[in-house]
Coordinates of C-alpha atoms in Angstrom, one line a residue:
M1 CA 74.0 148.1 129.1
S2 CA 77.7 149.1 128.6
V3 CA 78.4 152.4 127.1
E4 CA 81.6 153.1 129.0
S5 CA 83.0 155.3 126.3
L6 CA 80.2 157.9 126.8
H7 CA 82.8 159.7 128.9
T8 CA 82.0 162.1 131.8
T9 CA 84.0 165.0 130.5
A10 CA 82.4 168.4 131.4
E11 CA 80.8 168.8 128.0
A12 CA 79.7 165.2 127.5
T13 CA 78.2 164.2 130.8
V14 CA 75.1 162.1 130.3
P15 CA 72.5 163.2 132.8
H16 CA 70.9 160.7 135.1
P17 CA 68.0 160.8 137.7
R18 CA 68.8 162.1 141.2
W19 CA 69.2 159.9 144.2
R20 CA 71.4 157.2 142.6
L21 CA 72.2 154.5 145.1
P22 CA 75.2 152.2 145.2
V23 CA 74.7 148.7 143.7
V24 CA 71.0 149.1 142.9
G25 CA 71.4 152.4 140.9
D26 CA 68.5 154.5 139.8
V27 CA 65.7 152.5 141.4
F28 CA 63.7 155.4 142.9
G29 CA 60.6 156.0 140.8
I30 CA 61.2 153.0 138.5
S31 CA 58.2 151.2 137.1
I32 CA 58.6 147.7 135.7
R33 CA 55.1 147.8 134.3
T34 CA 55.4 151.1 132.4
P35 CA 59.2 151.5 131.7
V36 CA 58.6 153.5 128.4
Q37 CA 56.3 156.1 130.0
N38 CA 58.5 156.2 133.0
S39 CA 61.5 156.9 130.8
M40 CA 59.6 159.5 128.8
E41 CA 58.9 161.4 132.1
I42 CA 62.6 161.3 133.0
G43 CA 63.5 162.5 129.6
R44 CA 61.1 165.5 130.0
K45 CA 63.2 166.5 133.0
L46 CA 66.7 165.6 131.9
G47 CA 66.7 166.3 128.2
P48 CA 67.2 164.5 124.9
I49 CA 69.9 162.2 126.2
F50 CA 70.0 160.6 129.6
E51 CA 71.1 157.4 131.3
R52 CA 69.5 155.0 133.8
N53 CA 71.4 152.5 135.9
V54 CA 69.3 149.6 137.2
L55 CA 70.9 146.8 139.2
G56 CA 74.1 147.4 137.4
N57 CA 72.6 147.6 133.9
R58 CA 73.2 150.9 132.2
F59 CA 70.8 152.2 129.6
V60 CA 71.4 155.4 127.6
F61 CA 68.3 156.9 125.9
A62 CA 68.4 159.4 123.0
S63 CA 65.5 161.3 121.5
G64 CA 66.8 164.5 120.1
A65 CA 66.1 165.0 116.4
D66 CA 69.8 165.7 115.7
M67 CA 70.9 162.7 117.6
V68 CA 68.5 160.3 115.9
A69 CA 69.5 161.7 112.5
E70 CA 73.1 160.7 113.2
L71 CA 72.1 157.3 114.7
S72 CA 70.2 156.6 111.4
D73 CA 73.5 156.8 109.5
E74 CA 74.0 153.2 108.3
S75 CA 77.7 154.0 107.7
R76 CA 78.3 154.6 111.4
F77 CA 75.5 152.7 113.2
A78 CA 73.5 149.4 113.0
K79 CA 70.7 147.7 114.8
H80 CA 71.5 146.7 118.4
L81 CA 69.4 144.1 120.2
A82 CA 68.6 146.0 123.4
P83 CA 67.8 143.9 126.4
G84 CA 64.0 144.1 125.9
V85 CA 64.4 142.7 122.3
A86 CA 67.2 140.3 123.2
S87 CA 64.9 138.8 125.9
L88 CA 62.4 138.1 123.1
R89 CA 64.8 135.6 121.6
E90 CA 63.1 133.1 123.9
V91 CA 60.1 133.7 121.7
G92 CA 61.5 134.4 118.2
G93 CA 65.0 132.9 118.3
D94 CA 66.9 134.2 115.2
G95 CA 63.8 135.4 113.4
L96 CA 63.9 138.6 111.5
F97 CA 63.2 140.9 114.5
T98 CA 65.4 139.2 117.1
A99 CA 68.3 138.0 115.0
Y100 CA 71.7 139.5 115.6
N101 CA 73.2 141.3 112.6
H102 CA 75.9 138.7 112.2
E103 CA 73.6 135.7 112.1
P104 CA 73.2 134.3 108.6
N105 CA 69.5 133.5 109.0
W106 CA 68.6 137.2 109.1
S107 CA 69.9 137.9 105.6
K108 CA 68.7 134.6 104.3
A109 CA 65.1 135.1 105.6
H110 CA 65.1 138.7 104.6
N111 CA 66.0 137.9 101.0
L112 CA 63.6 134.9 100.9
L113 CA 60.6 136.8 102.4
A114 CA 61.0 140.2 100.8
P115 CA 58.9 139.2 97.7
A116 CA 56.0 138.6 100.1
F117 CA 55.7 142.3 100.7
T118 CA 55.8 143.6 97.2
K119 CA 52.9 145.5 95.7
S120 CA 51.7 142.4 93.8
A121 CA 51.8 140.3 96.9
M122 CA 50.0 143.0 98.9
R123 CA 47.2 142.9 96.2
S124 CA 46.8 139.1 96.9
Y125 CA 46.2 139.8 100.6
H126 CA 43.6 142.4 100.1
R127 CA 40.7 139.9 99.8
T128 CA 41.6 138.2 103.1
M129 CA 41.9 141.6 104.8
L130 CA 38.4 142.5 103.6
D131 CA 37.0 139.2 104.8
V132 CA 38.5 139.6 108.3
A133 CA 37.3 143.3 108.5
G134 CA 33.9 142.0 107.6
E135 CA 34.0 139.5 110.4
L136 CA 34.8 142.3 112.8
A137 CA 31.8 144.2 111.5
E138 CA 29.5 141.2 112.0
H139 CA 30.8 140.9 115.6
W140 CA 30.3 144.6 116.2
D141 CA 26.8 144.7 114.6
E142 CA 25.6 142.5 117.5
R143 CA 26.6 145.3 119.9
V144 CA 25.2 148.3 118.1
D145 CA 23.2 150.4 120.5
G146 CA 24.2 147.9 123.2
S147 CA 27.1 147.0 125.4
P148 CA 30.4 148.8 124.6
V149 CA 33.1 147.0 122.7
D150 CA 36.6 146.4 124.1
V151 CA 38.6 148.1 121.3
S152 CA 42.1 146.7 122.1
S153 CA 40.8 143.2 122.5
D154 CA 38.9 143.2 119.2
M155 CA 41.7 144.9 117.3
T156 CA 44.0 142.1 118.6
K157 CA 41.6 139.5 117.3
L158 CA 41.4 141.2 114.0
T159 CA 45.1 141.6 113.3
L160 CA 46.0 138.2 114.6
E161 CA 43.4 136.6 112.3
T162 CA 44.7 138.6 109.4
I163 CA 48.3 137.7 109.7
G164 CA 47.4 134.1 110.5
R165 CA 45.4 133.7 107.3
T166 CA 47.5 135.8 104.9
G167 CA 50.8 134.5 106.2
F168 CA 50.1 130.9 107.0
S169 CA 46.6 130.1 105.9
Y170 CA 45.7 129.4 109.5
S171 CA 42.6 130.7 111.3
F172 CA 42.5 131.3 115.1
D173 CA 38.7 131.5 114.9
S174 CA 39.1 134.8 116.7
F175 CA 35.5 136.1 116.4
R176 CA 33.9 132.8 117.2
R177 CA 35.5 132.2 120.5
E178 CA 34.3 133.3 123.9
R179 CA 37.8 133.3 125.2
P180 CA 41.1 134.1 123.4
H181 CA 42.8 131.3 121.5
P182 CA 45.3 129.5 123.9
F183 CA 48.1 130.6 121.6
V184 CA 47.1 134.2 122.2
Q185 CA 47.0 133.7 126.0
A186 CA 50.5 132.1 125.9
M187 CA 51.8 134.9 123.6
V188 CA 50.5 137.7 125.9
G189 CA 52.0 135.9 128.9
A190 CA 55.4 135.5 127.2
L191 CA 55.5 139.2 126.0
S192 CA 54.5 140.4 129.5
H193 CA 57.2 138.3 131.1
S194 CA 59.8 139.5 128.7
Q195 CA 59.0 143.2 129.5
R196 CA 58.9 142.7 133.2
T197 CA 62.3 141.0 133.3
T198 CA 64.2 143.4 131.1
F199 CA 65.5 145.5 134.0
V200 CA 66.0 142.8 136.6
K201 CA 66.8 139.4 135.0
S202 CA 70.6 140.0 134.8
S203 CA 71.1 140.3 138.6
A204 CA 71.1 137.3 141.0
L205 CA 68.3 138.9 143.1
G206 CA 66.3 139.5 140.0
R207 CA 66.6 135.9 138.8
L208 CA 65.5 134.7 142.2
L209 CA 62.5 136.9 142.3
M210 CA 61.4 135.8 138.8
R211 CA 61.6 132.0 139.3
R212 CA 57.9 131.4 139.5
S213 CA 57.2 133.7 136.6
D214 CA 60.0 131.9 134.6
R215 CA 58.3 128.6 135.1
R216 CA 55.0 130.0 133.7
N217 CA 57.0 131.5 130.8
V218 CA 58.5 128.1 129.9
A219 CA 55.0 126.6 129.7
N220 CA 53.8 129.5 127.5
L221 CA 56.8 129.2 125.1
E222 CA 56.3 125.4 124.8
H223 CA 52.7 125.9 123.9
M224 CA 53.5 128.5 121.3
A225 CA 56.1 126.2 119.7
E226 CA 53.6 123.3 119.7
V227 CA 51.0 125.3 117.8
V228 CA 53.4 126.6 115.2
D229 CA 55.1 123.2 114.7
E230 CA 51.7 121.6 114.0
V231 CA 50.9 124.3 111.4
I232 CA 54.3 123.7 109.7
R233 CA 54.0 119.9 109.9
A234 CA 50.4 119.9 108.4
R235 CA 51.6 122.0 105.4
R236 CA 54.8 120.1 104.9
D237 CA 53.2 116.7 105.0
S238 CA 50.2 117.7 102.7
A239 CA 50.1 116.0 99.4
E240 CA 48.8 119.2 97.7
A241 CA 50.7 122.4 97.0
G242 CA 50.0 125.0 99.6
P243 CA 48.7 128.5 98.9
E244 CA 51.2 131.3 98.0
D245 CA 51.8 132.6 101.5
L246 CA 54.8 133.2 103.8
L247 CA 54.9 129.6 105.0
E248 CA 54.9 128.3 101.4
L249 CA 57.8 130.5 100.5
M250 CA 59.9 129.1 103.3
L251 CA 58.9 125.5 102.8
R252 CA 59.4 125.6 99.0
A253 CA 62.9 127.1 99.4
A254 CA 63.7 124.2 101.6
R255 CA 62.3 121.7 99.1
E256 CA 64.1 123.2 96.1
D257 CA 67.4 123.8 97.9
D258 CA 67.2 127.5 97.4
P259 CA 70.4 129.3 98.5
H260 CA 68.3 131.4 100.8
R261 CA 66.6 128.3 102.4
I262 CA 66.3 128.2 106.2
D263 CA 66.0 125.1 108.4
E264 CA 62.7 124.1 110.1
L265 CA 63.6 125.6 113.5
N266 CA 64.2 128.9 111.9
I267 CA 60.9 128.6 110.0
R268 CA 59.3 128.2 113.3
H269 CA 61.1 131.3 114.5
Q270 CA 59.9 133.3 111.5
V271 CA 56.3 132.1 111.9
V272 CA 56.3 133.2 115.6
T273 CA 57.9 136.5 114.7
F274 CA 55.3 137.3 112.1
L275 CA 52.4 136.2 114.3
V276 CA 53.6 138.4 117.2
A277 CA 55.1 141.4 115.4
G278 CA 52.5 141.2 112.6
H279 CA 49.6 141.7 114.9
E280 CA 50.7 143.4 118.1
T281 CA 51.9 146.6 116.6
T282 CA 49.0 147.0 114.2
S283 CA 46.3 146.3 116.8
G284 CA 47.8 149.0 119.0
A285 CA 48.0 151.5 116.1
L286 CA 44.3 150.8 115.3
S287 CA 43.3 151.2 118.9
F288 CA 45.1 154.5 119.4
A289 CA 43.6 155.8 116.1
L290 CA 40.1 154.9 117.2
Y291 CA 40.8 156.6 120.6
Y292 CA 41.8 159.8 119.0
L293 CA 38.9 159.7 116.5
S294 CA 36.5 159.3 119.4
R295 CA 38.0 162.3 121.1
H296 CA 38.0 164.6 118.1
P297 CA 34.5 164.8 116.5
D298 CA 35.8 167.2 113.8
V299 CA 38.5 164.8 112.7
L300 CA 36.0 161.9 112.9
A301 CA 33.5 163.7 110.6
K302 CA 36.2 164.6 108.1
A303 CA 37.5 161.1 108.0
Q304 CA 34.0 159.7 107.5
A305 CA 33.3 162.1 104.7
E306 CA 36.5 161.0 102.9
V307 CA 35.5 157.3 103.2
D308 CA 32.0 158.1 101.9
A309 CA 33.4 160.1 99.0
V310 CA 36.1 157.6 98.0
W311 CA 34.5 154.3 98.6
G312 CA 30.8 155.1 98.3
D313 CA 28.7 152.0 99.0
E314 CA 30.9 149.6 97.0
E315 CA 33.4 147.2 98.4
P316 CA 36.8 149.0 98.2
A317 CA 39.2 147.7 95.6
F318 CA 42.9 147.4 96.4
E319 CA 43.7 150.8 94.8
Q320 CA 41.1 152.6 96.8
I321 CA 42.8 152.0 100.2
A322 CA 45.7 154.3 99.5
K323 CA 43.2 157.0 98.3
L324 CA 42.0 157.5 101.9
R325 CA 44.7 160.1 102.5
Y326 CA 43.2 161.8 105.5
V327 CA 42.5 158.5 107.2
R328 CA 46.1 157.7 106.6
R329 CA 47.1 161.0 108.2
V330 CA 45.0 160.1 111.3
L331 CA 46.8 156.8 111.5
D332 CA 50.2 158.5 111.1
E333 CA 49.5 161.0 113.8
S334 CA 48.3 158.3 116.2
L335 CA 51.6 156.5 115.6
R336 CA 53.4 159.7 116.2
L337 CA 52.0 160.2 119.6
W338 CA 52.0 156.5 120.6
P339 CA 54.3 154.5 118.3
T340 CA 53.4 151.0 119.3
A341 CA 56.9 149.7 119.0
P342 CA 58.3 152.4 121.2
A343 CA 62.1 152.0 121.0
Y344 CA 65.0 150.6 119.1
G345 CA 68.7 150.1 119.8
R346 CA 71.5 151.5 117.6
E347 CA 75.2 150.5 118.1
A348 CA 78.3 152.1 116.7
T349 CA 80.0 150.2 114.0
V350 CA 83.0 152.6 113.9
D351 CA 84.6 154.7 116.6
T352 CA 82.6 158.0 116.4
T353 CA 81.2 160.9 118.3
L354 CA 77.4 161.5 118.7
V355 CA 76.5 165.2 117.9
G356 CA 80.0 166.2 118.5
K357 CA 79.8 165.6 122.3
Y358 CA 79.5 162.0 123.2
P359 CA 82.4 159.7 122.0
M360 CA 81.3 156.1 121.2
K361 CA 83.5 153.1 120.5
V362 CA 82.6 150.2 118.3
G363 CA 79.8 148.2 120.0
D364 CA 78.6 151.1 122.2
W365 CA 74.9 151.5 121.9
V366 CA 71.9 153.7 122.8
L367 CA 68.2 153.3 122.8
V368 CA 66.1 155.7 120.6
L369 CA 63.0 156.5 122.7
I370 CA 60.6 157.0 119.8
P371 CA 57.6 158.7 121.7
A372 CA 60.1 161.3 123.0
L373 CA 61.5 161.8 119.5
H374 CA 58.0 162.3 118.2
R375 CA 57.5 165.1 120.7
D376 CA 60.7 166.9 119.8
P377 CA 60.3 170.7 119.3
V378 CA 60.5 170.2 115.5
W379 CA 56.9 169.1 115.7
G380 CA 55.8 172.5 116.8
D381 CA 54.8 174.5 119.9
D382 CA 52.4 171.8 121.2
P383 CA 53.8 168.4 120.1
E384 CA 51.4 166.6 122.6
A385 CA 48.4 167.8 120.6
F386 CA 46.7 165.4 118.2
D387 CA 46.7 167.0 114.7
P388 CA 46.6 164.9 111.5
D389 CA 47.7 167.9 109.5
H390 CA 51.2 167.3 110.9
F391 CA 51.3 164.9 107.9
L392 CA 50.3 167.2 105.1
P393 CA 52.9 166.9 102.4
E394 CA 54.2 170.4 102.8
R395 CA 54.7 169.9 106.5
I396 CA 56.5 166.7 106.0
R397 CA 58.8 168.4 103.5
S398 CA 59.5 171.2 106.0
R399 CA 60.7 168.9 108.8
P400 CA 64.2 167.4 109.1
A401 CA 64.6 163.8 108.1
H402 CA 64.6 161.0 110.6
V403 CA 62.1 162.6 113.1
Y404 CA 59.3 160.0 112.4
K405 CA 60.3 156.4 113.2
P406 CA 57.4 154.2 114.1
F407 CA 58.8 151.4 112.0
G408 CA 62.4 151.7 113.0
T409 CA 65.3 152.6 110.7
G410 CA 67.7 151.3 108.2
E411 CA 68.0 147.9 106.7
R412 CA 66.5 146.3 109.8
A413 CA 63.4 148.5 109.7
C414 CA 60.0 146.6 109.7
I415 CA 59.7 144.4 106.6
G416 CA 55.9 144.4 107.0
R417 CA 55.4 148.2 107.0
Q418 CA 53.3 148.3 103.8
F419 CA 51.3 145.3 104.9
A420 CA 50.5 147.0 108.3
L421 CA 49.5 150.3 106.7
H422 CA 47.3 148.8 104.1
E423 CA 45.5 146.6 106.7
A424 CA 45.1 149.5 109.2
V425 CA 43.7 152.0 106.7
L426 CA 41.3 149.3 105.3
V427 CA 40.0 148.5 108.8
L428 CA 39.6 152.2 109.8
G429 CA 37.8 152.9 106.6
T430 CA 35.5 149.9 107.2
I431 CA 34.7 151.1 110.7
L432 CA 34.2 154.7 109.8
R433 CA 31.8 153.9 106.9
R434 CA 29.7 151.6 109.0
Y435 CA 29.5 153.2 112.5
D436 CA 29.4 156.4 114.5
I437 CA 31.7 155.7 117.4
V438 CA 31.2 157.2 120.8
G439 CA 33.8 157.0 123.6
D440 CA 33.2 157.1 127.3
P441 CA 33.7 160.8 128.2
S442 CA 35.0 159.8 131.6
Y443 CA 37.8 157.6 130.2
R444 CA 41.3 158.9 130.5
L445 CA 43.9 157.3 128.3
K446 CA 45.9 154.6 130.1
V447 CA 48.7 153.0 128.1
A448 CA 49.6 149.4 128.8
E449 CA 53.1 148.1 128.0
R450 CA 54.0 144.6 127.0
L451 CA 57.0 145.6 124.8
T452 CA 54.4 147.1 122.5
L453 CA 52.0 149.9 123.6
M454 CA 48.2 149.5 123.7
P455 CA 45.3 151.6 125.2
E456 CA 44.0 149.8 128.3
G457 CA 40.4 149.7 129.3
F458 CA 39.3 151.7 126.2
T459 CA 35.7 151.0 125.0
L460 CA 33.4 152.4 122.4
Q461 CA 29.7 152.6 122.0
L462 CA 28.6 151.9 118.4
R463 CA 25.7 153.3 116.4
R464 CA 25.0 152.3 112.8
R465 CA 25.3 155.2 110.4

């Protein structure tokens, strides 16, 4: 990273870890498997802004509420593709998440796909979300009072199946397979490779060390492209009109010469982007929420009581999902403590000064470390504590703006936010109404990182209510 204009004047020195070495930089204590948690630990020691220099790459992290408020100012800052996201261009090309601001396909695709996330469109996905949640329940019913369920694995199956069917009318047969779909295996491999290479790939030594991993990654990327291209070809060559989903929106725009049309390569990039981003973050959010529910019996009981009162024994209608307000607060609080997309980059679009201390020229950028922002003192005396009441309306109004950012910020914030929230609340409600969940009392939360965050090794015992 280059932020040369964050000058080292006395009042604007950006702290960095001790024991910096020539050439290699701040390598003591670095973890390529858990860089987010590693950076959170450094931030606890160094404060709300600090830098890390790794093999000549400079990263500046910001998490103070006042800093993030300024970085959210769209008149001064815009999205920056930080190295971890830029490396995903191997996976998503110029799709919505990985496009540079100046690339025309971003605005074309955003305008083209925005109608797919309106309230009326969300209503049309509700039936499919219910069906997939029902398949999860059938899968879990076989394990009631038996072997524990692997929560993160099953939430990944559920969310991938949901976005596959709602977005592209494609099923991965997630709950009928003994092993994950080959697309899933390739995707996990590509994401893990991207995360591991963020710090080291730009150096000659790093490239040498990653050669074998790079070869495996090429094979993974080729397989993902083959699967998606086959889905696109089958729909494009069909004699019948396709269902009204994301893929149909893109193909119809191409057929009708819509001004927002995108070419077939970019359609592939958008499909991959939604398959990856549309399930990875939501599966993590559901897994963390279930973890905290299993650790807090009082919260679990209150959430179950709300589902019973609002839904009763009937299948929930679309409007009844948003009425689970306490369940939504549980989800929000889980995303506060462990936002599954844990960082985003912001670059200066004008020469400016951050919080009156750190001069930034056009193009200079910083990473907002969201889990650290979500533990800022504005959250109270014990920001590490799980408390859904953080999201009571009166508490939300009492906090400064821009201190809760699980979906990013500005015009490049997550386009699928409402989709993810509707799906997650629906699934949590389905689970809470059907089961008493019991966590392993000896389990200690371990967070895995593959660009998104996910509980690792977390299981639940299930009992039918």
